[in-house]
C-alpha cells in the first residue's frame, strides 16, 4: 500500500525478500504509528525472532515471513548432500513454525514450500524451488486479499458504520488486508461509510495499526475503546462487523482471532448485526476437529500491566498503568464458534462457516 511518512509517499509490502543478500525485509510494526522503519533479517533464526518478537505480526504476514524464512534458511545451506539438507530444512521449519503458535498460516505456507521443493532432484534445484515458492506464496496472499475485496464489497452499503477488531489490514498480510480489502474496494467505488476500530488491548493493534492504515488511505474512521462496541450496537450505530482470523477450522467453521473477537460476536448476535470473517485460504486448518484444540498463545504480563507509546519528546516509552503487586492472565486469542458467524469471506466467495467443509476441494484442501 502507499505510505506517506514525513511528506514522502511510496508503495510498500509488509514483507519482501532480497535475493541478492538472502535477507528478509520487514516493516518494523512495533514502532507504528509513530515511526515508519524497515528492518532486514540476515538468517532464518533472526527471521523467527522477528515473528516471535512481533516486528512482523498478523496471520498472512507471518505466513509470508515464514515462507521467505524457509527459503532463506534453505539458500544458506552449503553442500550437495540431500539428506543433510533435508535435516537442515527440518530445523528451519521447526524454528519458524514455533515462533508463534495460534496462526496456522506459517505452517500452511511452509507446507506449500516443502511440496514445491520436493520436485527438485538436487540441493541447488530445491533451493531455487524454495525461493520461487516463497515468492509465489507472497503474491498469492496479495491476490487473495484483492479477491476478498471483490466479494466483500457487496456487503458494504452506502452510509454504513462498520466495526473491525485488531488489525486484519495490509500490515497483517503482504498487502491490502482481508478485513480492509472490502473497505478499499468500496472506497474505490465511491461508497461512503465509516469504520469503528476497536482499540484492541492489550497491544492496541486496532488503535495503532488499523487506525494508521485507514488514515493513510483517507477512510473515515474512529478508534473506540474495546468496551464501547456494545453501547454503539445497542443504539443502532454499528451495521456490520468484519474481522480477520488467525485460524479457521475447515471442519467446523470455528474462528480463532485476537482476544475480544468472541465478545464482539456475542454482542453482534444479540443485536442481529451481521458478523463476517475475512481470510485467505492459508488461514484454513483442515485438520483440527474442535475450536478448543486451537493452541492459544499466552502472552507476557507486561502487555496488560502497561502500554508502549511515545512521550512528549517523541521517544518510545513503556508506561506502567496497573497495580504493581497484581498478577496477570493474558491469552492472546479467543475462539468464536461458527454459529455466531454470518459468513466467511474467502477469495472464492462468501461461505456460511459450517459449509467450508463441503467446499473443501474448491477451497484447496491438499493434505
Ligand atoms: O497478535 P497479532 O497482532 O499477530 O494478532 C493477529 C491479528 O492481528 C488478529 O488476530 C487479526 O485479526 C487476524 S490476523 C490477520
mmCIF file of C-alpha atoms and ligand atoms in Angstrom:
data_model
loop_
_atom_site.group_PDB
_atom_site.id
_atom_site.type_symbol
_atom_site.label_atom_id
_atom_site.label_comp_id
_atom_site.label_asym_id
_atom_site.label_seq_id
_atom_site.Cartn_x
_atom_site.Cartn_y
_atom_site.Cartn_z
ATOM 1 C CA UNK A 1 0.000 0.000 0.000
ATOM 2 C CA UNK A 2 1.041 3.617 -0.307
ATOM 3 C CA UNK A 3 2.627 5.046 2.807
ATOM 4 C CA UNK A 4 3.089 8.748 3.334
ATOM 5 C CA UNK A 5 5.669 9.433 6.001
ATOM 6 C CA UNK A 6 7.489 12.731 6.593
ATOM 7 C CA UNK A 7 5.994 14.100 3.350
ATOM 8 C CA UNK A 8 7.142 11.230 1.072
ATOM 9 C CA UNK A 9 4.738 8.721 -0.469
ATOM 10 C CA UNK A 10 5.960 5.280 -1.505
ATOM 11 C CA UNK A 11 4.408 1.867 -2.039
ATOM 12 C CA UNK A 12 5.435 -0.966 0.284
ATOM 13 C CA UNK A 13 4.735 -4.578 1.042
ATOM 14 C CA UNK A 14 4.764 -5.684 4.659
ATOM 15 C CA UNK A 15 7.371 -8.327 3.887
ATOM 16 C CA UNK A 16 9.659 -8.964 0.915
ATOM 17 C CA UNK A 17 12.760 -10.961 0.074
ATOM 18 C CA UNK A 18 16.106 -9.615 -1.117
ATOM 19 C CA UNK A 19 17.690 -12.498 -3.024
ATOM 20 C CA UNK A 20 20.923 -10.533 -3.610
ATOM 21 C CA UNK A 21 21.907 -10.891 0.058
ATOM 22 C CA UNK A 22 19.479 -13.597 1.250
ATOM 23 C CA UNK A 23 17.652 -11.287 3.636
ATOM 24 C CA UNK A 24 14.020 -10.703 4.552
ATOM 25 C CA UNK A 25 12.813 -7.103 4.610
ATOM 26 C CA UNK A 26 10.083 -6.190 7.102
ATOM 27 C CA UNK A 27 8.225 -3.135 8.264
ATOM 28 C CA UNK A 28 9.074 -2.678 11.977
ATOM 29 C CA UNK A 29 5.447 -2.762 13.131
ATOM 30 C CA UNK A 30 6.219 -2.180 16.815
ATOM 31 C CA UNK A 31 7.174 1.408 16.016
ATOM 32 C CA UNK A 32 3.955 2.303 14.179
ATOM 33 C CA UNK A 33 2.156 4.676 14.059
ATOM 34 C CA UNK A 34 4.929 6.941 15.370
ATOM 35 C CA UNK A 35 7.802 5.800 13.197
ATOM 36 C CA UNK A 36 7.932 4.092 9.789
ATOM 37 C CA UNK A 37 11.058 1.977 9.510
ATOM 38 C CA UNK A 38 12.222 -1.028 7.507
ATOM 39 C CA UNK A 39 14.418 -3.723 9.007
ATOM 40 C CA UNK A 40 16.138 -6.758 7.492
ATOM 41 C CA UNK A 41 16.811 -10.181 8.938
ATOM 42 C CA UNK A 42 20.027 -11.860 7.828
ATOM 43 C CA UNK A 43 19.266 -15.507 8.617
ATOM 44 C CA UNK A 44 16.319 -17.760 9.424
ATOM 45 C CA UNK A 45 16.849 -17.520 13.200
ATOM 46 C CA UNK A 46 16.663 -13.723 13.037
ATOM 47 C CA UNK A 47 13.544 -14.091 10.888
ATOM 48 C CA UNK A 48 11.942 -16.366 13.502
ATOM 49 C CA UNK A 49 12.856 -13.858 16.224
ATOM 50 C CA UNK A 50 11.193 -11.073 14.199
ATOM 51 C CA UNK A 51 7.999 -13.173 14.221
ATOM 52 C CA UNK A 52 8.099 -14.059 17.924
ATOM 53 C CA UNK A 53 9.105 -10.501 18.891
ATOM 54 C CA UNK A 54 6.259 -9.086 16.760
ATOM 55 C CA UNK A 55 8.368 -6.930 14.460
ATOM 56 C CA UNK A 56 6.008 -8.570 11.972
ATOM 57 C CA UNK A 57 2.616 -9.896 13.074
ATOM 58 C CA UNK A 58 -0.746 -10.835 11.642
ATOM 59 C CA UNK A 59 -1.531 -14.267 10.203
ATOM 60 C CA UNK A 60 -0.819 -13.686 6.497
ATOM 61 C CA UNK A 61 2.251 -11.537 7.146
ATOM 62 C CA UNK A 62 3.855 -14.122 9.427
ATOM 63 C CA UNK A 63 2.870 -16.797 6.882
ATOM 64 C CA UNK A 64 4.788 -14.979 4.142
ATOM 65 C CA UNK A 65 7.657 -14.229 6.536
ATOM 66 C CA UNK A 66 7.916 -17.918 7.433
ATOM 67 C CA UNK A 67 7.832 -18.786 3.699
ATOM 68 C CA UNK A 68 10.689 -16.374 2.989
ATOM 69 C CA UNK A 69 12.467 -17.522 6.172
ATOM 70 C CA UNK A 70 12.351 -21.107 4.943
ATOM 71 C CA UNK A 71 13.733 -20.086 1.553
ATOM 72 C CA UNK A 72 16.392 -18.026 3.360
ATOM 73 C CA UNK A 73 17.375 -20.982 5.539
ATOM 74 C CA UNK A 74 17.430 -23.357 2.546
ATOM 75 C CA UNK A 75 19.553 -20.966 0.455
ATOM 76 C CA UNK A 76 22.083 -20.595 3.284
ATOM 77 C CA UNK A 77 22.858 -24.341 3.207
ATOM 78 C CA UNK A 78 26.263 -25.200 1.750
ATOM 79 C CA UNK A 79 26.841 -28.656 0.272
ATOM 80 C CA UNK A 80 25.245 -31.233 -2.007
ATOM 81 C CA UNK A 81 24.153 -33.926 0.441
ATOM 82 C CA UNK A 82 20.362 -34.125 0.165
ATOM 83 C CA UNK A 83 19.950 -35.945 3.498
ATOM 84 C CA UNK A 84 21.907 -33.293 5.396
ATOM 85 C CA UNK A 85 19.992 -30.620 3.520
ATOM 86 C CA UNK A 86 16.665 -32.193 4.487
ATOM 87 C CA UNK A 87 17.704 -32.327 8.188
ATOM 88 C CA UNK A 88 18.699 -28.663 7.997
ATOM 89 C CA UNK A 89 15.355 -27.740 6.377
ATOM 90 C CA UNK A 90 13.509 -29.584 9.191
ATOM 91 C CA UNK A 91 15.288 -27.415 11.770
ATOM 92 C CA UNK A 92 14.477 -24.256 9.789
ATOM 93 C CA UNK A 93 10.781 -25.203 9.572
ATOM 94 C CA UNK A 94 10.558 -26.120 13.250
ATOM 95 C CA UNK A 95 12.202 -22.847 14.318
ATOM 96 C CA UNK A 96 9.843 -20.748 12.186
ATOM 97 C CA UNK A 97 6.700 -22.771 12.977
ATOM 98 C CA UNK A 98 7.165 -22.489 16.738
ATOM 99 C CA UNK A 99 7.820 -18.728 16.711
ATOM 100 C CA UNK A 100 4.089 -18.129 17.310
ATOM 101 C CA UNK A 101 1.540 -20.875 17.878
ATOM 102 C CA UNK A 102 -2.002 -19.698 17.073
ATOM 103 C CA UNK A 103 -1.942 -18.643 13.409
ATOM 104 C CA UNK A 104 -1.871 -21.617 11.034
ATOM 105 C CA UNK A 105 -0.657 -19.601 8.008
ATOM 106 C CA UNK A 106 3.092 -20.103 8.695
ATOM 107 C CA UNK A 107 2.621 -23.879 8.803
ATOM 108 C CA UNK A 108 0.432 -23.908 5.684
ATOM 109 C CA UNK A 109 2.891 -21.621 3.891
ATOM 110 C CA UNK A 110 5.880 -23.794 4.742
ATOM 111 C CA UNK A 111 3.985 -26.949 3.718
ATOM 112 C CA UNK A 112 3.458 -25.304 0.310
ATOM 113 C CA UNK A 113 7.162 -24.515 0.011
ATOM 114 C CA UNK A 114 8.220 -28.030 1.008
ATOM 115 C CA UNK A 115 5.812 -29.562 -1.505
ATOM 116 C CA UNK A 116 7.353 -27.379 -4.222
ATOM 117 C CA UNK A 117 10.899 -28.283 -3.078
ATOM 118 C CA UNK A 118 10.177 -31.990 -3.347
ATOM 119 C CA UNK A 119 10.137 -31.558 -7.144
ATOM 120 C CA UNK A 120 13.892 -30.820 -7.139
ATOM 121 C CA UNK A 121 16.463 -33.586 -7.593
ATOM 122 C CA UNK A 122 19.470 -31.698 -6.171
ATOM 123 C CA UNK A 123 20.105 -29.295 -3.305
ATOM 124 C CA UNK A 124 20.562 -26.442 -5.780
ATOM 125 C CA UNK A 125 17.261 -27.235 -7.507
ATOM 126 C CA UNK A 126 15.403 -27.453 -4.212
ATOM 127 C CA UNK A 127 16.914 -24.150 -3.078
ATOM 128 C CA UNK A 128 15.719 -22.331 -6.161
ATOM 129 C CA UNK A 129 12.281 -24.002 -5.957
ATOM 130 C CA UNK A 130 12.027 -22.822 -2.318
ATOM 131 C CA UNK A 131 12.725 -19.247 -3.306
ATOM 132 C CA UNK A 132 10.227 -19.307 -6.176
ATOM 133 C CA UNK A 133 7.546 -20.924 -3.992
ATOM 134 C CA UNK A 134 8.021 -18.339 -1.210
ATOM 135 C CA UNK A 135 7.588 -15.558 -3.759
ATOM 136 C CA UNK A 136 4.506 -17.314 -5.145
ATOM 137 C CA UNK A 137 3.018 -17.596 -1.629
ATOM 138 C CA UNK A 138 3.504 -13.862 -1.013
ATOM 139 C CA UNK A 139 1.974 -12.967 -4.397
ATOM 140 C CA UNK A 140 -0.947 -15.296 -3.782
ATOM 141 C CA UNK A 141 -1.585 -13.639 -0.411
ATOM 142 C CA UNK A 142 -1.951 -10.308 -2.229
ATOM 143 C CA UNK A 143 -4.208 -11.851 -4.891
ATOM 144 C CA UNK A 144 -6.371 -13.426 -2.162
ATOM 145 C CA UNK A 145 -6.832 -10.086 -0.417
ATOM 146 C CA UNK A 146 -7.821 -8.472 -3.728
ATOM 147 C CA UNK A 147 -10.385 -11.210 -4.368
ATOM 148 C CA UNK A 148 -11.743 -10.883 -0.809
ATOM 149 C CA UNK A 149 -12.235 -7.190 -1.560
ATOM 150 C CA UNK A 150 -14.254 -8.035 -4.693
ATOM 151 C CA UNK A 151 -16.526 -10.441 -2.807
ATOM 152 C CA UNK A 152 -16.802 -8.465 0.425
ATOM 153 C CA UNK A 153 -17.614 -5.144 -1.221
ATOM 154 C CA UNK A 154 -21.180 -6.378 -1.817
ATOM 155 C CA UNK A 155 -21.764 -6.310 1.943
ATOM 156 C CA UNK A 156 -20.989 -2.606 2.241
ATOM 157 C CA UNK A 157 -23.909 -0.289 1.644
ATOM 158 C CA UNK A 158 -23.863 3.483 1.404
ATOM 159 C CA UNK A 159 -23.684 5.157 4.828
ATOM 160 C CA UNK A 160 -22.854 2.025 6.826
ATOM 161 C CA UNK A 161 -20.918 2.005 10.093
ATOM 162 C CA UNK A 162 -18.535 -0.966 10.137
ATOM 163 C CA UNK A 163 -16.780 -2.332 13.206
ATOM 164 C CA UNK A 164 -13.436 -4.115 12.994
ATOM 165 C CA UNK A 165 -11.277 -5.666 15.681
ATOM 166 C CA UNK A 166 -7.480 -5.771 15.940
ATOM 167 C CA UNK A 167 -5.621 -5.477 12.633
ATOM 168 C CA UNK A 168 -6.531 -7.579 9.630
ATOM 169 C CA UNK A 169 -5.344 -4.823 7.305
ATOM 170 C CA UNK A 170 -2.365 -4.814 4.951
ATOM 171 C CA UNK A 171 0.127 -4.875 7.814
ATOM 172 C CA UNK A 172 -1.281 -8.263 8.830
ATOM 173 C CA UNK A 173 -0.787 -9.574 5.263
ATOM 174 C CA UNK A 174 1.622 -8.902 2.442
ATOM 175 C CA UNK A 175 -0.578 -6.103 1.098
ATOM 176 C CA UNK A 176 -4.208 -4.825 1.106
ATOM 177 C CA UNK A 177 -5.511 -6.925 4.023
ATOM 178 C CA UNK A 178 -8.586 -9.106 4.413
ATOM 179 C CA UNK A 179 -10.940 -7.105 6.640
ATOM 180 C CA UNK A 180 -9.790 -3.965 4.842
ATOM 181 C CA UNK A 181 -9.989 -5.409 1.300
ATOM 182 C CA UNK A 182 -13.761 -4.792 1.056
ATOM 183 C CA UNK A 183 -13.287 -1.292 2.530
ATOM 184 C CA UNK A 184 -10.777 -0.296 -0.140
ATOM 185 C CA UNK A 185 -12.989 -1.793 -2.855
ATOM 186 C CA UNK A 186 -15.975 0.173 -1.515
ATOM 187 C CA UNK A 187 -13.908 3.370 -1.386
ATOM 188 C CA UNK A 188 -12.817 2.814 -4.998
ATOM 189 C CA UNK A 189 -16.494 2.563 -5.998
ATOM 190 C CA UNK A 190 -17.274 5.865 -4.320
ATOM 191 C CA UNK A 191 -19.286 4.397 -1.431
ATOM 192 C CA UNK A 192 -19.428 6.431 1.770
ATOM 193 C CA UNK A 193 -19.018 4.538 5.037
ATOM 194 C CA UNK A 194 -17.426 4.887 8.459
ATOM 195 C CA UNK A 195 -15.225 2.443 10.368
ATOM 196 C CA UNK A 196 -15.011 1.917 14.127
ATOM 197 C CA UNK A 197 -11.625 0.452 15.064
ATOM 198 C CA UNK A 198 -11.645 -1.427 18.331
ATOM 199 C CA UNK A 199 -8.584 -0.257 20.209
ATOM 200 C CA UNK A 200 -7.764 -3.956 20.922
ATOM 201 C CA UNK A 201 -5.988 -4.041 24.224
ATOM 202 C CA UNK A 202 -3.566 -5.186 25.372
ATOM 203 C CA UNK A 203 -1.286 -4.450 22.366
ATOM 204 C CA UNK A 204 -3.652 -1.959 20.745
ATOM 205 C CA UNK A 205 -3.241 -3.155 17.150
ATOM 206 C CA UNK A 206 -6.589 -1.517 16.292
ATOM 207 C CA UNK A 207 -5.625 1.882 17.689
ATOM 208 C CA UNK A 208 -2.069 1.877 16.405
ATOM 209 C CA UNK A 209 -2.113 -0.155 13.168
ATOM 210 C CA UNK A 210 -5.642 -0.312 11.700
ATOM 211 C CA UNK A 211 -6.306 3.347 12.504
ATOM 212 C CA UNK A 212 -2.956 4.303 10.929
ATOM 213 C CA UNK A 213 -3.723 2.278 7.795
ATOM 214 C CA UNK A 214 -7.178 3.842 7.395
ATOM 215 C CA UNK A 215 -5.808 7.330 7.997
ATOM 216 C CA UNK A 216 -3.157 6.712 5.319
ATOM 217 C CA UNK A 217 -5.934 5.833 2.825
ATOM 218 C CA UNK A 218 -8.285 8.640 3.890
ATOM 219 C CA UNK A 219 -11.015 6.323 5.104
ATOM 220 C CA UNK A 220 -13.418 7.831 7.624
ATOM 221 C CA UNK A 221 -12.847 6.141 10.992
ATOM 222 C CA UNK A 222 -12.756 6.500 14.738
ATOM 223 C CA UNK A 223 -10.959 4.472 17.392
ATOM 224 C CA UNK A 224 -13.237 3.168 20.119
ATOM 225 C CA UNK A 225 -12.355 1.679 23.489
ATOM 226 C CA UNK A 226 -12.858 -2.075 23.458
ATOM 227 C CA UNK A 227 -15.739 -1.735 25.885
ATOM 228 C CA UNK A 228 -17.656 0.757 23.717
ATOM 229 C CA UNK A 229 -18.860 -1.603 20.974
ATOM 230 C CA UNK A 230 -21.883 -2.935 22.902
ATOM 231 C CA UNK A 231 -23.141 0.561 23.582
ATOM 232 C CA UNK A 232 -22.835 1.564 19.910
ATOM 233 C CA UNK A 233 -24.533 -1.637 18.772
ATOM 234 C CA UNK A 234 -27.410 -1.137 21.206
ATOM 235 C CA UNK A 235 -28.001 2.354 19.737
ATOM 236 C CA UNK A 236 -28.047 1.057 16.146
ATOM 237 C CA UNK A 237 -24.707 2.661 15.314
ATOM 238 C CA UNK A 238 -22.983 -0.471 14.012
ATOM 239 C CA UNK A 239 -24.394 -2.071 10.840
ATOM 240 C CA UNK A 240 -21.732 -4.648 10.004
ATOM 241 C CA UNK A 241 -18.722 -6.324 11.633
ATOM 242 C CA UNK A 242 -15.744 -7.569 9.585
ATOM 243 C CA UNK A 243 -12.748 -9.138 11.306
ATOM 244 C CA UNK A 244 -9.819 -11.301 10.233
ATOM 245 C CA UNK A 245 -8.670 -14.597 11.674
ATOM 246 C CA UNK A 246 -5.533 -16.461 12.647
ATOM 247 C CA UNK A 247 -7.053 -19.903 12.127
ATOM 248 C CA UNK A 248 -10.433 -21.037 10.804
ATOM 249 C CA UNK A 249 -11.341 -24.678 11.249
ATOM 250 C CA UNK A 250 -12.430 -26.077 7.898
ATOM 251 C CA UNK A 251 -14.324 -28.890 9.603
ATOM 252 C CA UNK A 252 -16.436 -26.740 11.963
ATOM 253 C CA UNK A 253 -16.182 -23.083 10.889
ATOM 254 C CA UNK A 254 -14.894 -22.047 14.337
ATOM 255 C CA UNK A 255 -12.668 -18.979 14.203
ATOM 256 C CA UNK A 256 -9.603 -18.079 16.279
ATOM 257 C CA UNK A 257 -8.887 -14.383 16.282
ATOM 258 C CA UNK A 258 -7.468 -11.674 18.524
ATOM 259 C CA UNK A 259 -8.729 -11.751 22.098
ATOM 260 C CA UNK A 260 -12.042 -9.893 22.320
ATOM 261 C CA UNK A 261 -13.413 -11.130 18.994
ATOM 262 C CA UNK A 262 -15.708 -13.642 20.709
ATOM 263 C CA UNK A 263 -17.172 -10.873 22.889
ATOM 264 C CA UNK A 264 -17.930 -8.793 19.780
ATOM 265 C CA UNK A 265 -19.536 -11.770 18.047
ATOM 266 C CA UNK A 266 -21.816 -12.405 21.036
ATOM 267 C CA UNK A 267 -22.800 -8.736 21.069
ATOM 268 C CA UNK A 268 -23.387 -8.705 17.309
ATOM 269 C CA UNK A 269 -25.642 -11.791 17.573
ATOM 270 C CA UNK A 270 -27.609 -10.163 20.407
ATOM 271 C CA UNK A 271 -28.206 -7.103 18.209
ATOM 272 C CA UNK A 272 -28.705 -9.065 14.959
ATOM 273 C CA UNK A 273 -25.744 -7.369 13.294
ATOM 274 C CA UNK A 274 -24.065 -9.407 10.508
ATOM 275 C CA UNK A 275 -20.653 -10.679 11.613
ATOM 276 C CA UNK A 276 -18.165 -11.642 8.872
ATOM 277 C CA UNK A 277 -14.663 -13.096 8.981
ATOM 278 C CA UNK A 278 -12.347 -12.399 6.015
ATOM 279 C CA UNK A 279 -9.496 -14.851 5.321
ATOM 280 C CA UNK A 280 -7.079 -16.038 2.647
ATOM 281 C CA UNK A 281 -7.070 -19.803 2.040
ATOM 282 C CA UNK A 282 -3.826 -20.156 4.045
ATOM 283 C CA UNK A 283 -5.800 -19.417 7.237
ATOM 284 C CA UNK A 284 -7.889 -22.587 6.971
ATOM 285 C CA UNK A 285 -6.902 -25.520 9.170
ATOM 286 C CA UNK A 286 -8.429 -28.675 7.680
ATOM 287 C CA UNK A 287 -7.119 -30.970 10.404
ATOM 288 C CA UNK A 288 -8.309 -29.849 13.834
ATOM 289 C CA UNK A 289 -11.760 -31.061 14.825
ATOM 290 C CA UNK A 290 -12.671 -28.689 17.673
ATOM 291 C CA UNK A 291 -12.217 -24.971 18.248
ATOM 292 C CA UNK A 292 -10.867 -25.686 21.722
ATOM 293 C CA UNK A 293 -7.993 -27.665 20.151
ATOM 294 C CA UNK A 294 -6.564 -24.440 18.677
ATOM 295 C CA UNK A 295 -3.403 -23.503 20.602
ATOM 296 C CA UNK A 296 -3.971 -20.157 22.281
ATOM 297 C CA UNK A 297 -0.850 -18.084 22.837
ATOM 298 C CA UNK A 298 -0.319 -16.907 26.409
ATOM 299 C CA UNK A 299 1.480 -13.605 26.288
ATOM 300 C CA UNK A 300 3.675 -11.620 28.620
ATOM 301 C CA UNK A 301 2.099 -9.895 31.612
ATOM 302 C CA UNK A 302 3.786 -6.585 30.764
ATOM 303 C CA UNK A 303 1.253 -6.132 27.908
ATOM 304 C CA UNK A 304 -1.615 -5.974 30.386
ATOM 305 C CA UNK A 305 0.214 -4.126 33.149
ATOM 306 C CA UNK A 306 1.117 -1.177 30.919
ATOM 307 C CA UNK A 307 1.462 0.145 27.397
ATOM 308 C CA UNK A 308 4.061 1.356 24.884
ATOM 309 C CA UNK A 309 3.775 4.810 23.371
ATOM 310 C CA UNK A 310 5.822 7.929 22.764
ATOM 311 C CA UNK A 311 6.426 10.685 25.285
ATOM 312 C CA UNK A 312 6.272 14.443 24.721
ATOM 313 C CA UNK A 313 9.830 14.424 23.316
ATOM 314 C CA UNK A 314 8.866 11.774 20.775
ATOM 315 C CA UNK A 315 10.771 8.963 22.496
ATOM 316 C CA UNK A 316 9.310 5.471 22.686
ATOM 317 C CA UNK A 317 8.463 4.564 26.254
ATOM 318 C CA UNK A 318 6.723 1.863 28.285
ATOM 319 C CA UNK A 319 4.334 3.247 30.909
ATOM 320 C CA UNK A 320 3.135 1.037 33.715
ATOM 321 C CA UNK A 321 -0.589 1.543 34.394
ATOM 322 C CA UNK A 322 -1.738 -1.351 36.569
ATOM 323 C CA UNK A 323 -1.300 -2.097 40.247
ATOM 324 C CA UNK A 324 2.308 -3.347 40.648
ATOM 325 C CA UNK A 325 1.505 -6.228 43.039
ATOM 326 C CA UNK A 326 -1.200 -7.837 40.874
ATOM 327 C CA UNK A 327 -0.723 -10.879 38.659
ATOM 328 C CA UNK A 328 -1.949 -11.136 35.071
ATOM 329 C CA UNK A 329 -3.706 -13.564 32.754
ATOM 330 C CA UNK A 330 -3.055 -12.651 29.121
ATOM 331 C CA UNK A 331 -4.494 -15.006 26.469
ATOM 332 C CA UNK A 332 -3.695 -13.514 23.046
ATOM 333 C CA UNK A 333 -6.611 -15.053 21.121
ATOM 334 C CA UNK A 334 -10.094 -16.478 21.577
ATOM 335 C CA UNK A 335 -12.314 -18.808 19.587
ATOM 336 C CA UNK A 336 -15.650 -17.714 18.153
ATOM 337 C CA UNK A 337 -17.995 -20.627 17.453
ATOM 338 C CA UNK A 338 -19.395 -20.965 13.940
ATOM 339 C CA UNK A 339 -22.999 -20.294 14.995
ATOM 340 C CA UNK A 340 -22.112 -16.681 15.817
ATOM 341 C CA UNK A 341 -20.625 -16.045 12.368
ATOM 342 C CA UNK A 342 -22.744 -14.922 9.420
ATOM 343 C CA UNK A 343 -20.180 -15.740 6.745
ATOM 344 C CA UNK A 344 -16.537 -16.374 5.928
ATOM 345 C CA UNK A 345 -15.312 -14.083 3.146
ATOM 346 C CA UNK A 346 -12.727 -16.039 1.145
ATOM 347 C CA UNK A 347 -11.012 -15.355 -2.189
ATOM 348 C CA UNK A 348 -13.529 -17.784 -3.753
ATOM 349 C CA UNK A 349 -16.675 -16.197 -2.346
ATOM 350 C CA UNK A 350 -18.607 -15.923 0.897
ATOM 351 C CA UNK A 351 -19.477 -19.178 2.683
ATOM 352 C CA UNK A 352 -21.572 -19.962 5.751
ATOM 353 C CA UNK A 353 -18.907 -21.156 8.239
ATOM 354 C CA UNK A 354 -20.357 -24.633 8.564
ATOM 355 C CA UNK A 355 -20.258 -25.114 4.764
ATOM 356 C CA UNK A 356 -16.476 -24.740 4.392
ATOM 357 C CA UNK A 357 -16.002 -28.488 4.718
ATOM 358 C CA UNK A 358 -18.401 -29.368 1.913
ATOM 359 C CA UNK A 359 -16.452 -26.988 -0.368
ATOM 360 C CA UNK A 360 -13.044 -28.317 0.745
ATOM 361 C CA UNK A 361 -11.906 -29.418 -2.718
ATOM 362 C CA UNK A 362 -12.502 -25.929 -4.121
ATOM 363 C CA UNK A 363 -11.044 -24.206 -1.094
ATOM 364 C CA UNK A 364 -7.788 -26.060 -1.545
ATOM 365 C CA UNK A 365 -7.509 -28.932 0.862
ATOM 366 C CA UNK A 366 -4.250 -30.542 -0.142
ATOM 367 C CA UNK A 367 -3.158 -32.570 2.878
HETATM 368 O O1 LIG B 1 -1.057 -10.874 17.750
HETATM 369 P P1 LIG B 1 -1.205 -10.425 16.326
HETATM 370 O O2 LIG B 1 -1.163 -8.963 16.135
HETATM 371 O O3 LIG B 1 -0.299 -11.171 15.380
HETATM 372 O O4 LIG B 1 -2.663 -10.919 16.030
HETATM 373 C C1 LIG B 1 -3.102 -11.198 14.786
HETATM 374 C C2 LIG B 1 -4.132 -10.236 14.469
HETATM 375 O O5 LIG B 1 -3.820 -9.129 14.117
HETATM 376 C C3 LIG B 1 -5.516 -10.564 14.567
HETATM 377 O O6 LIG B 1 -5.862 -11.634 15.300
HETATM 378 C C4 LIG B 1 -6.167 -10.407 13.226
HETATM 379 O O7 LIG B 1 -7.455 -10.065 13.430
HETATM 380 C C5 LIG B 1 -6.086 -11.626 12.380
HETATM 381 S S1 LIG B 1 -4.567 -11.789 11.604
HETATM 382 C C6 LIG B 1 -4.971 -11.324 10.037
#
